[in-house]
mmCIF file with all atom_site columns, C-alpha atoms in Angstrom:
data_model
loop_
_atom_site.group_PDB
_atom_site.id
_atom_site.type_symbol
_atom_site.label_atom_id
_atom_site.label_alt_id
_atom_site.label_comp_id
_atom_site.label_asym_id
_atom_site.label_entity_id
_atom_site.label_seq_id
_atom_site.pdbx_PDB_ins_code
_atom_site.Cartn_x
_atom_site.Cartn_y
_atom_site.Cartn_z
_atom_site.occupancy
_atom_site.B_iso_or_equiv
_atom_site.pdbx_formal_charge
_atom_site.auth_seq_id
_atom_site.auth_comp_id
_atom_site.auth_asym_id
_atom_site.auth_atom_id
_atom_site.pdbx_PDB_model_num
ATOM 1  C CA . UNK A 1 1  ? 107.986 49.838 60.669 1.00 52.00 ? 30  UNK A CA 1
ATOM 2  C CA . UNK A 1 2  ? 110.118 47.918 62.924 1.00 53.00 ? 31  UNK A CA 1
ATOM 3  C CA . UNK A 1 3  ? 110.614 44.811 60.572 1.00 58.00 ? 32  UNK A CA 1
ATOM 4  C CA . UNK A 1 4  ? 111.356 46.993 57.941 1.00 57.00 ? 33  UNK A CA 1
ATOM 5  C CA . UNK A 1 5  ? 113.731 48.898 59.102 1.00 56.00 ? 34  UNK A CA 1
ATOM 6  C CA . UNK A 1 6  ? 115.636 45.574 60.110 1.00 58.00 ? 35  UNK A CA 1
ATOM 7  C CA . UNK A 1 7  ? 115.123 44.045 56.418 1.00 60.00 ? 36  UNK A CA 1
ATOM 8  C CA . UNK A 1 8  ? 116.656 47.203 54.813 1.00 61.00 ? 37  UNK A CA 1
ATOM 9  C CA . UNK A 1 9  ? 119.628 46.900 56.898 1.00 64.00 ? 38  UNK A CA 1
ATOM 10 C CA . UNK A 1 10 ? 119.055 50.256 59.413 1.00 65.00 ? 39  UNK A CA 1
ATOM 11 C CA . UNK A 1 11 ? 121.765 50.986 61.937 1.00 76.00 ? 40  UNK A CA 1
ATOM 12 C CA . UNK A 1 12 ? 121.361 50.047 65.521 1.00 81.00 ? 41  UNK A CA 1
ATOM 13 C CA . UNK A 1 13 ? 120.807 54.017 66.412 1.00 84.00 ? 42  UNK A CA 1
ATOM 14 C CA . UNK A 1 14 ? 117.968 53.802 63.686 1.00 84.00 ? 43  UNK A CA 1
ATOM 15 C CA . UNK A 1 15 ? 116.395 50.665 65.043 1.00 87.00 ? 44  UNK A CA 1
ATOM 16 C CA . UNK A 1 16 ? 116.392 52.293 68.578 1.00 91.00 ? 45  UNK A CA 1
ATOM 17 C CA . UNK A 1 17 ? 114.639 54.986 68.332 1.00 91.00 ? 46  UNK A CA 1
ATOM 18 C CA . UNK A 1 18 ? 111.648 53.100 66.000 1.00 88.00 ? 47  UNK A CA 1
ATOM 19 C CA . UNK A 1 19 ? 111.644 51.016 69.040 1.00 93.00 ? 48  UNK A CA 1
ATOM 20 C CA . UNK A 1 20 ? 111.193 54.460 71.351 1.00 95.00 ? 49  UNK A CA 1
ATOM 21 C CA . UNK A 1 21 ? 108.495 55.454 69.106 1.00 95.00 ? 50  UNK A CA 1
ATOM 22 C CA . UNK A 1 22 ? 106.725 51.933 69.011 1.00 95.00 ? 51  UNK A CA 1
ATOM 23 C CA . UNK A 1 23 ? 106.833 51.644 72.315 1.00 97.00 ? 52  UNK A CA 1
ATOM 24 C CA . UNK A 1 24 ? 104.972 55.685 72.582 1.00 96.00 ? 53  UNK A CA 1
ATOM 25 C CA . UNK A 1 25 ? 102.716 54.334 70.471 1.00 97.00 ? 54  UNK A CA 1
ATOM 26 C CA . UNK A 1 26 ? 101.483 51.001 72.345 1.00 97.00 ? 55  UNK A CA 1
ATOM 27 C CA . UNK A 1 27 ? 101.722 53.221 75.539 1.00 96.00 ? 56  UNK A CA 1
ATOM 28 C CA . UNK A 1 28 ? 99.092  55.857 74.268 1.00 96.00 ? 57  UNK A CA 1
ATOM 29 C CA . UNK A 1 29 ? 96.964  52.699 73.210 1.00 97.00 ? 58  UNK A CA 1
ATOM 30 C CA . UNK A 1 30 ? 96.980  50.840 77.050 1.00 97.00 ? 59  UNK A CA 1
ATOM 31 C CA . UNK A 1 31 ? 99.300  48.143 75.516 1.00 98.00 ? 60  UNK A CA 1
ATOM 32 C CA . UNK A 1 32 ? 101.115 48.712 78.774 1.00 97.00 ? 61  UNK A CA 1
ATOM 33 C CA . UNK A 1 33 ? 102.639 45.178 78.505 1.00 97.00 ? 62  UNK A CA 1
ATOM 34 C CA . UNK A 1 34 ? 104.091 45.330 74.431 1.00 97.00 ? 63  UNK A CA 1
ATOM 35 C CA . UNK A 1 35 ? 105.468 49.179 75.959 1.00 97.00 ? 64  UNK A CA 1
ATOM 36 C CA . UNK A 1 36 ? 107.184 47.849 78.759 1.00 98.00 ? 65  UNK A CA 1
ATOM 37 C CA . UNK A 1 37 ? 109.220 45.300 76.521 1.00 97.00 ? 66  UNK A CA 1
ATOM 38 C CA . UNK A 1 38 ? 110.136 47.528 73.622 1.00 96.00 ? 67  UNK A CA 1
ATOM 39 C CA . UNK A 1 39 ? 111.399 50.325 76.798 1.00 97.00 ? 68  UNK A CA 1
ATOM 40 C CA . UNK A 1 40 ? 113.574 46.851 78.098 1.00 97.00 ? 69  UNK A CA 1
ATOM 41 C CA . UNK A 1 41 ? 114.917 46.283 74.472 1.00 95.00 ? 70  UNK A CA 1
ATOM 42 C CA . UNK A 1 42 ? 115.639 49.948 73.977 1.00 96.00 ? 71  UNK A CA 1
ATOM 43 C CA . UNK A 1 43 ? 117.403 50.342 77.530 1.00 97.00 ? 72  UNK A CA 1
ATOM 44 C CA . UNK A 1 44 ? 119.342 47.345 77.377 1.00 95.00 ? 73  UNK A CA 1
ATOM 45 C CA . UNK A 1 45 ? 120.248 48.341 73.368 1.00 93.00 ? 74  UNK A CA 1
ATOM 46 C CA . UNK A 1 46 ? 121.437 51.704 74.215 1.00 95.00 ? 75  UNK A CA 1
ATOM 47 C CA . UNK A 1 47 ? 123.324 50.523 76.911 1.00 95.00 ? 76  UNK A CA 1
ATOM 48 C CA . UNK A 1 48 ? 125.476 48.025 75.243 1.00 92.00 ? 77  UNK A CA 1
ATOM 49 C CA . UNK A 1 49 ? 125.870 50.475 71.997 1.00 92.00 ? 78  UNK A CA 1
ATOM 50 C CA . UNK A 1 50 ? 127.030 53.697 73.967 1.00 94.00 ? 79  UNK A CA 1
ATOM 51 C CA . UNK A 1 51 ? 127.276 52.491 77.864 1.00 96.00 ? 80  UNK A CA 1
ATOM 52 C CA . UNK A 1 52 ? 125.636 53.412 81.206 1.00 95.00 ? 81  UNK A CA 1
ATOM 53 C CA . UNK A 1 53 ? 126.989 56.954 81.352 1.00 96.00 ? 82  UNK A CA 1
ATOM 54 C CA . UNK A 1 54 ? 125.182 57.890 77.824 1.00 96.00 ? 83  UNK A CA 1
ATOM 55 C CA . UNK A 1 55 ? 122.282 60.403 78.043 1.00 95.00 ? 84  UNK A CA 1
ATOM 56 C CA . UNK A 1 56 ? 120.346 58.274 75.982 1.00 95.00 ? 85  UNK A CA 1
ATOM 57 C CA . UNK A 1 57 ? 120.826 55.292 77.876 1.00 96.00 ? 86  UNK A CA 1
ATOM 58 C CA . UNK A 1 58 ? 119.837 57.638 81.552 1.00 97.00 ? 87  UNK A CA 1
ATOM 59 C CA . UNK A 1 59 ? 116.992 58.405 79.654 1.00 96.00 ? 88  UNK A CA 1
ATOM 60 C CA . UNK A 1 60 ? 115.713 54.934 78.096 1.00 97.00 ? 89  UNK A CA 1
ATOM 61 C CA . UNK A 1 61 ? 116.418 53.811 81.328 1.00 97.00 ? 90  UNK A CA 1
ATOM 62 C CA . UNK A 1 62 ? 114.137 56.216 83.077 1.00 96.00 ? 91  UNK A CA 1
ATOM 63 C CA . UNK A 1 63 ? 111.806 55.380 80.401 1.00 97.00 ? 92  UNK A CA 1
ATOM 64 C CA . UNK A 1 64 ? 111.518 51.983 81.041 1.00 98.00 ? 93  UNK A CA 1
ATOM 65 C CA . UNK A 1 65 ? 112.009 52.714 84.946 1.00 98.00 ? 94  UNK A CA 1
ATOM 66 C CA . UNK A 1 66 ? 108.408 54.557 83.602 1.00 97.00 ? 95  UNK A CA 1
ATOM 67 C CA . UNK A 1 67 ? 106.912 51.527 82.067 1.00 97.00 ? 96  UNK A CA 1
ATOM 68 C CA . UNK A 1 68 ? 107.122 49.068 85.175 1.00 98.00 ? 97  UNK A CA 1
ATOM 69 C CA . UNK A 1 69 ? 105.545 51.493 87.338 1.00 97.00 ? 98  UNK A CA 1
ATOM 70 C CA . UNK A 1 70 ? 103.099 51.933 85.167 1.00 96.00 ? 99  UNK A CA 1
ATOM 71 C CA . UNK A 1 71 ? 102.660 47.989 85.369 1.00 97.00 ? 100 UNK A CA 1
ATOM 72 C CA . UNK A 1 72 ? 102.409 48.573 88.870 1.00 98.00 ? 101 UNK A CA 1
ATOM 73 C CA . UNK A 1 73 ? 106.030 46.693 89.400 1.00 98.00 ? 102 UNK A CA 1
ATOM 74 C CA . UNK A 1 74 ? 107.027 48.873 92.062 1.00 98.00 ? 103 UNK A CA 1
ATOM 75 C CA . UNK A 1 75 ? 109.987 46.844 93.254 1.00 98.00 ? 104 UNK A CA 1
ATOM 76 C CA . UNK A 1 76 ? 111.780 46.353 89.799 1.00 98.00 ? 105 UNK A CA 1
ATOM 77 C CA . UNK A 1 77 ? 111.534 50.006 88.822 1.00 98.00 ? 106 UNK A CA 1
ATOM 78 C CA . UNK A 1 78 ? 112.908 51.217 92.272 1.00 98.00 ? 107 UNK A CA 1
ATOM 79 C CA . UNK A 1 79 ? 116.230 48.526 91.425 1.00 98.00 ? 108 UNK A CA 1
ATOM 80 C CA . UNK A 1 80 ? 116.507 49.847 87.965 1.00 98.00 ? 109 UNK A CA 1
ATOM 81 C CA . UNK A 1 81 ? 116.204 53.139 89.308 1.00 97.00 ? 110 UNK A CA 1
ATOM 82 C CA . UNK A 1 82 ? 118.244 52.696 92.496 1.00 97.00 ? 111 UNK A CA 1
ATOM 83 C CA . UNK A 1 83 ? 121.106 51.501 89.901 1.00 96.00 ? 112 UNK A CA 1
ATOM 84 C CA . UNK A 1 84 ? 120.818 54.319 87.375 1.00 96.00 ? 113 UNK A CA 1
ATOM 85 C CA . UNK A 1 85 ? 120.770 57.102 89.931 1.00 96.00 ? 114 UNK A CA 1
ATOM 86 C CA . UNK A 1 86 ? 124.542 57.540 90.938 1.00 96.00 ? 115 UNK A CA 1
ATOM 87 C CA . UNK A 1 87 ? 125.307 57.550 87.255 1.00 97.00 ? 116 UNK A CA 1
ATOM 88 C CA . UNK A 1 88 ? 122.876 60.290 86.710 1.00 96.00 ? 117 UNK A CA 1
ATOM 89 C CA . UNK A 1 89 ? 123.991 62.597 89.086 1.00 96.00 ? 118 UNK A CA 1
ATOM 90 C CA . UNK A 1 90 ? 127.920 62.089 88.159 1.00 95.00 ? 119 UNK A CA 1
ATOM 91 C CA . UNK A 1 91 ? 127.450 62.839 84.262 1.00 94.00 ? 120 UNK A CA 1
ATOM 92 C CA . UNK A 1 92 ? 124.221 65.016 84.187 1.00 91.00 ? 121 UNK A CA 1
ATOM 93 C CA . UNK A 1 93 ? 125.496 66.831 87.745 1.00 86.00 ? 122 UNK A CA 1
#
């Protein structure tokens, strides 16, 4: 779904959220390692196309946040986290 999207020329936005759904999808399965990769791609997507203080970008970042502890990589979800926090709480309140 992913390749085609990109051969038929989708939008950015499009392409994101087949990512968010790909990555769902390899979750559900135990492909913990393809999940956590597509949640990177999607977090660092969103936050060059709409910036660190877009809800979609909190939330892909909490997503992938998600995905490393679920890969038991404590330390890098925690700085992820630790970053994305103060943002958070200023536009969400």
């Amino acid at each position: 779904e992913l390749s085609m999207a990109r051969r038929f020329g989708a939008d950015e936005e499009c392409l994101l959220a087949v990512q968010i759904n790909l990555a769902n999808t390899y979750s559900n399965l135990g492909r913990l390692e393809e999940a956590q990769q597509l949640e990177r791609d999607v977090y660092n997507g969103s936050l060059r196309l709409s910036g660190e203080e877009d809800e979609d970008t909190l939330t892909a970042a909490n997503n992938y946040a998600r995905s490393l502890t679920e890969l038991k990589r404590f330390e890098e979800a925690r700085a992820l986290l630790r970053k994305t926090m103060p943002v958070a709480r200023r536009v969400l309140g």
